[in-house]
Amino acid sequence: TIQMLTNMEMRLERYLADADTMPAAFVAEEEKRLERDRRAKQRIVNLELEKIAAEERRAKSIAKANEPVKKRTGKPLMTRSLPPSRKKKEGLTEKLDPEVEELNRFLAM
């Protein structure tokens, strides 16, 4: 395995040396072209995978639609009732001004 790795490393170094001698514009164009081709292939593979997944989902939904309806057995579930509402105390919430309070005490005599 080490021999295979050294062979690959030597080949890679040779290719990089060859790329250094080529014109930079040509190397850039080739890299762009290879990247475009790679993306196009990946796009095709992804579309195929999506088609397969969609077909599986469709088959699953058809199988579920063709199944007989399950009847519920047993006691039906009861809905929860609302808690009783509490009455608000009106006397504690009302605060009077000190002047109004004094006037009420005066008039109450």
XYZ file of N, CA, C and O in Angstrom:
436
model
N 0.812 -1.199 0.000
C 0.000 0.000 0.000
C 0.856 1.263 0.000
O 0.470 2.262 -0.591
N 2.001 1.202 0.682
C 2.893 2.371 0.695
C 3.437 2.626 -0.703
O 3.555 3.781 -1.141
N 3.719 1.531 -1.429
C 4.224 1.661 -2.797
C 3.185 2.361 -3.676
O 3.533 3.229 -4.485
N 1.906 2.014 -3.498
C 0.855 2.640 -4.292
C 0.751 4.128 -3.967
O 0.573 4.958 -4.872
N 0.880 4.470 -2.691
C 0.807 5.880 -2.301
C 1.979 6.673 -2.873
O 1.804 7.805 -3.347
N 3.153 6.104 -2.860
C 4.314 6.816 -3.427
C 4.156 6.985 -4.933
O 4.512 8.028 -5.482
N 3.620 5.975 -5.612
C 3.387 6.095 -7.066
C 2.389 7.217 -7.354
O 2.604 8.020 -8.280
N 1.315 7.272 -6.560
C 0.332 8.343 -6.783
C 0.940 9.704 -6.501
O 0.681 10.665 -7.229
N 1.758 9.792 -5.473
C 2.387 11.068 -5.141
C 3.338 11.521 -6.243
O 3.347 12.699 -6.617
N 4.096 10.586 -6.804
C 5.018 10.942 -7.896
C 4.243 11.400 -9.127
O 4.613 12.382 -9.777
N 3.157 10.684 -9.443
C 2.336 11.091 -10.586
C 1.745 12.477 -10.377
O 1.721 13.300 -11.299
N 1.257 12.750 -9.156
C 0.676 14.052 -8.844
C 1.705 15.157 -8.984
O 1.424 16.221 -9.562
N 2.922 14.916 -8.493
C 3.983 15.921 -8.625
C 4.321 16.168 -10.083
O 4.548 17.310 -10.512
N 4.322 15.097 -10.891
C 4.619 15.255 -12.324
C 3.520 16.075 -13.005
O 3.801 16.966 -13.817
N 2.254 15.787 -12.664
C 1.159 16.542 -13.267
C 1.194 18.009 -12.862
O 0.931 18.900 -13.676
N 1.502 18.280 -11.597
C 1.590 19.667 -11.143
C 2.734 20.403 -11.838
O 2.616 21.587 -12.176
N 3.840 19.718 -12.058
C 4.963 20.328 -12.772
C 4.566 20.623 -14.217
O 4.916 21.686 -14.764
N 3.826 19.709 -14.851
C 3.357 19.938 -16.223
C 2.385 21.114 -16.267
O 2.406 21.913 -17.210
N 1.513 21.234 -15.236
C 0.556 22.332 -15.203
C 1.274 23.668 -15.038
O 0.800 24.690 -15.552
N 2.408 23.684 -14.329
C 3.160 24.928 -14.169
C 3.761 25.405 -15.484
O 3.918 26.608 -15.697
N 4.098 24.472 -16.394
C 4.701 24.863 -17.666
C 3.653 25.317 -18.681
O 3.992 25.999 -19.640
N 2.388 24.954 -18.483
C 1.334 25.338 -19.431
C 0.917 26.780 -19.183
O 1.132 27.326 -18.101
N 0.297 27.414 -20.192
C -0.200 28.781 -20.006
C -1.295 28.818 -18.928
O -2.133 27.915 -18.844
N -1.260 29.861 -18.110
C -2.193 29.959 -16.978
C -3.646 30.069 -17.443
O -4.546 29.518 -16.799
N -3.877 30.769 -18.543
C -5.242 30.930 -19.044
C -5.816 29.570 -19.465
O -6.988 29.267 -19.182
N -4.992 28.760 -20.124
C -5.445 27.439 -20.565
C -5.788 26.558 -19.359
O -6.809 25.875 -19.344
N -4.942 26.594 -18.327
C -5.174 25.788 -17.124
C -6.462 26.244 -16.431
O -7.289 25.417 -16.009
N -6.670 27.541 -16.349
C -7.875 28.063 -15.699
C -9.128 27.648 -16.472
O -10.143 27.256 -15.868
N -9.072 27.738 -17.808
C -10.222 27.345 -18.627
C -10.532 25.860 -18.469
O -11.693 25.469 -18.364
N -9.508 25.030 -18.444
C -9.712 23.590 -18.283
C -10.299 23.276 -16.905
O -11.180 22.422 -16.783
N -9.818 23.956 -15.869
C -10.359 23.732 -14.530
C -11.837 24.125 -14.475
O -12.657 23.418 -13.885
N -12.179 25.246 -15.111
C -13.577 25.675 -15.160
C -14.437 24.643 -15.890
O -15.544 24.312 -15.453
N -13.910 24.150 -17.021
C -14.657 23.171 -17.808
C -14.867 21.887 -17.016
O -15.983 21.339 -16.972
N -13.823 21.417 -16.351
C -13.947 20.198 -15.555
C -14.930 20.390 -14.406
O -15.713 19.486 -14.091
N -14.901 21.548 -13.779
C -15.823 21.832 -12.679
C -17.269 21.889 -13.189
O -18.191 21.384 -12.540
N -17.473 22.500 -14.372
C -18.811 22.540 -14.971
C -19.320 21.126 -15.252
O -20.480 20.800 -14.987
N -18.440 20.287 -15.810
C -18.827 18.908 -16.113
C -19.174 18.146 -14.828
O -20.152 17.391 -14.778
N -18.374 18.352 -13.784
C -18.618 17.664 -12.516
C -19.973 18.080 -11.933
O -20.749 17.245 -11.466
N -20.256 19.399 -11.990
C -21.531 19.886 -11.457
C -22.711 19.356 -12.268
O -23.758 19.013 -11.714
N -22.541 19.264 -13.595
C -23.616 18.749 -14.443
C -23.896 17.281 -14.118
O -25.067 16.867 -14.007
N -22.843 16.486 -13.949
C -23.024 15.079 -13.596
C -23.703 14.952 -12.235
O -24.603 14.127 -12.052
N -23.268 15.780 -11.278
C -23.859 15.740 -9.939
C -25.332 16.132 -9.986
O -26.160 15.557 -9.292
N -25.661 17.117 -10.827
C -27.052 17.546 -10.974
C -27.912 16.403 -11.516
O -29.033 16.162 -11.036
N -27.389 15.683 -12.500
C -28.125 14.556 -13.084
C -28.350 13.466 -12.034
O -29.443 12.917 -11.912
N -27.305 13.169 -11.263
C -27.425 12.147 -10.218
C -28.460 12.576 -9.183
O -29.306 11.774 -8.755
N -28.425 13.846 -8.777
C -29.394 14.341 -7.792
C -30.822 14.268 -8.319
O -31.751 13.933 -7.573
N -31.023 14.598 -9.600
C -32.362 14.509 -10.188
C -32.864 13.069 -10.184
O -34.038 12.812 -9.892
N -31.978 12.129 -10.504
C -32.361 10.719 -10.491
C -32.743 10.270 -9.082
O -33.738 9.571 -8.891
N -31.950 10.692 -8.102
C -32.266 10.331 -6.715
C -33.603 10.928 -6.278
O -34.390 10.277 -5.581
N -33.875 12.168 -6.687
C -35.154 12.802 -6.350
C -36.322 12.068 -7.009
O -37.382 11.902 -6.390
N -36.133 11.631 -8.261
C -37.199 10.886 -8.942
C -37.480 9.576 -8.219
O -38.639 9.191 -8.034
N -36.413 8.893 -7.804
C -36.591 7.616 -7.093
C -37.312 7.849 -5.770
O -38.236 7.111 -5.413
N -36.905 8.879 -5.038
C -37.534 9.179 -3.753
C -39.003 9.559 -3.948
O -39.868 9.140 -3.161
N -39.305 10.338 -4.984
C -40.691 10.734 -5.251
C -41.535 9.506 -5.601
O -42.689 9.387 -5.162
N -40.971 8.600 -6.374
C -41.687 7.385 -6.742
C -41.970 6.525 -5.503
O -43.063 5.979 -5.359
N -40.983 6.439 -4.606
C -41.192 5.682 -3.364
C -42.295 6.321 -2.512
O -43.149 5.616 -1.962
N -42.269 7.654 -2.406
C -43.310 8.345 -1.631
C -44.685 8.109 -2.253
O -45.673 7.883 -1.545
N -44.738 8.188 -3.579
C -46.003 7.989 -4.278
C -46.519 6.568 -4.050
O -47.705 6.356 -3.764
N -45.633 5.572 -4.144
C -46.041 4.180 -3.938
C -46.508 3.974 -2.500
O -47.496 3.263 -2.252
N -45.832 4.617 -1.551
C -46.216 4.488 -0.146
C -47.596 5.092 0.091
O -48.424 4.528 0.808
N -47.867 6.261 -0.516
C -49.166 6.901 -0.320
C -50.283 6.093 -0.981
O -51.391 5.998 -0.441
N -50.002 5.494 -2.134
C -51.013 4.664 -2.801
C -51.305 3.429 -1.956
O -52.462 3.032 -1.791
N -50.248 2.831 -1.394
C -50.448 1.648 -0.553
C -51.267 2.008 0.687
O -52.148 1.250 1.106
N -51.002 3.158 1.268
C -51.746 3.581 2.452
C -53.205 3.876 2.091
O -54.112 3.602 2.875
N -53.446 4.445 0.905
C -54.813 4.753 0.479
C -55.609 3.474 0.217
O -56.828 3.450 0.412
N -54.923 2.420 -0.218
C -55.612 1.173 -0.536
C -55.861 0.302 0.692
O -56.613 -0.669 0.609
N -55.264 0.620 1.825
C -55.488 -0.156 3.039
C -56.912 0.059 3.532
O -57.493 1.126 3.350
N -57.493 -0.959 4.185
C -58.838 -0.763 4.735
C -58.794 0.214 5.909
O -57.777 0.369 6.575
N -59.924 0.867 6.144
C -60.018 1.848 7.211
C -60.010 1.117 8.547
O -60.736 0.146 8.736
N -59.188 1.578 9.486
C -59.132 0.959 10.802
C -60.268 1.510 11.657
O -60.402 2.721 11.805
N -61.085 0.606 12.202
C -62.163 1.042 13.073
C -61.631 1.157 14.480
O -60.894 0.289 14.954
N -62.014 2.205 15.159
C -61.584 2.397 16.535
C -62.440 1.530 17.442
O -63.661 1.469 17.285
N -61.784 0.911 18.404
C -62.517 0.093 19.353
C -62.285 0.654 20.742
O -61.310 1.347 20.992
N -63.190 0.328 21.639
C -63.034 0.782 23.005
C -63.815 2.053 23.273
O -64.561 2.567 22.440
N -63.595 2.551 24.460
C -64.306 3.742 24.904
C -63.782 4.972 24.165
O -62.568 5.158 24.065
N -64.670 5.844 23.656
C -64.187 7.043 22.959
C -63.537 8.014 23.938
O -63.913 8.080 25.108
N -62.573 8.751 23.452
C -61.871 9.707 24.295
C -62.772 10.892 24.615
O -63.559 11.340 23.789
N -62.656 11.391 25.832
C -63.438 12.544 26.261
C -62.592 13.797 26.116
O -61.391 13.773 26.394
N -63.232 14.887 25.736
C -62.500 16.144 25.643
C -62.390 16.766 27.016
O -63.258 16.571 27.871
N -61.357 17.502 27.250
C -61.164 18.154 28.549
C -62.142 19.311 28.689
O -62.394 20.050 27.750
N -62.652 19.467 29.895
C -63.555 20.591 30.138
C -62.742 21.797 30.575
O -61.636 21.668 31.099
N -63.301 22.965 30.357
C -62.607 24.197 30.736
C -62.674 24.369 32.253
O -63.686 24.027 32.877
N -61.642 24.899 32.874
C -61.695 25.129 34.325
C -62.715 26.210 34.644
O -62.996 27.080 33.817
N -63.296 26.178 35.850
C -64.317 27.185 36.181
C -63.704 28.578 36.226
O -62.565 28.757 36.654
N -64.474 29.553 35.758
C -63.959 30.920 35.748
C -64.074 31.510 37.142
O -65.023 31.238 37.876
N -63.128 32.335 37.531
C -63.112 32.955 38.847
C -63.649 34.375 38.746
O -63.341 35.091 37.800
N -64.416 34.775 39.752
C -64.960 36.127 39.766
C -63.924 37.074 40.343
O -63.236 36.758 41.311
N -63.811 38.240 39.758
C -62.863 39.242 40.239
C -63.502 40.060 41.350
O -64.686 40.401 41.288
N -62.701 40.392 42.343
C -63.191 41.233 43.433
C -63.067 42.691 43.001
O -62.005 43.132 42.600
N -64.171 43.406 43.070
C -64.186 44.782 42.585
C -63.756 45.784 43.651
O -63.233 46.834 43.335
N -63.954 45.503 44.909
C -63.693 46.464 45.973
C -62.209 46.751 46.157
O -61.822 47.862 46.504
N -61.339 45.802 45.960
C -59.919 45.993 46.226
C -59.197 46.726 45.105
O -58.164 47.342 45.331
N -59.738 46.677 43.924
C -59.029 47.257 42.789
C -59.196 48.770 42.707
O -58.426 49.432 42.033
N -60.215 49.316 43.391
C -60.500 50.747 43.249
C -59.827 51.539 44.380
O -60.115 51.358 45.551
N -58.904 52.399 44.060
C -58.219 53.271 45.029
C -58.697 54.703 44.779
O -58.755 55.155 43.644
N -59.020 55.406 45.854
C -59.494 56.774 45.733
C -58.382 57.757 46.073
O -57.460 57.438 46.826
N -58.504 58.943 45.535
C -57.565 60.018 45.887
C -57.754 60.381 47.367
O -58.864 60.256 47.899
N -56.701 60.861 48.044
C -56.868 61.259 49.455
C -57.904 62.380 49.625
O -58.661 62.394 50.605
N -57.975 63.279 48.677
C -58.934 64.387 48.787
C -60.365 63.885 48.657
O -61.264 64.291 49.404
N -60.591 62.985 47.722
C -61.924 62.438 47.511
C -62.323 61.620 48.723
O -63.478 61.646 49.182
N -61.371 60.887 49.315
C -61.640 60.096 50.505
C -62.056 60.985 51.682
O -63.009 60.702 52.407
N -61.344 62.087 51.856
C -61.643 63.024 52.939
C -63.025 63.640 52.750
O -63.816 63.781 53.700
N -63.360 63.983 51.508
C -64.674 64.545 51.210
C -65.773 63.533 51.521
O -66.811 63.893 52.088
N -65.566 62.275 51.167
C -66.559 61.229 51.472
C -66.750 61.059 52.976
O -67.884 60.884 53.455
N -65.661 61.114 53.759
C -65.779 61.000 55.217
C -66.540 62.202 55.805
O -67.359 62.064 56.702
N -66.304 63.371 55.247
C -66.964 64.577 55.732
C -68.470 64.520 55.460
O -69.288 64.878 56.292
N -68.822 64.077 54.255
C -70.228 64.011 53.885
C -70.955 62.864 54.574
O -72.170 62.900 54.739
N -70.248 61.847 54.994
C -70.862 60.692 55.649
C -71.284 61.010 57.074
O -72.130 60.345 57.658
N -70.760 62.051 57.718
C -71.103 62.392 59.113
C -72.496 62.800 59.254
O -73.403 63.124 58.943
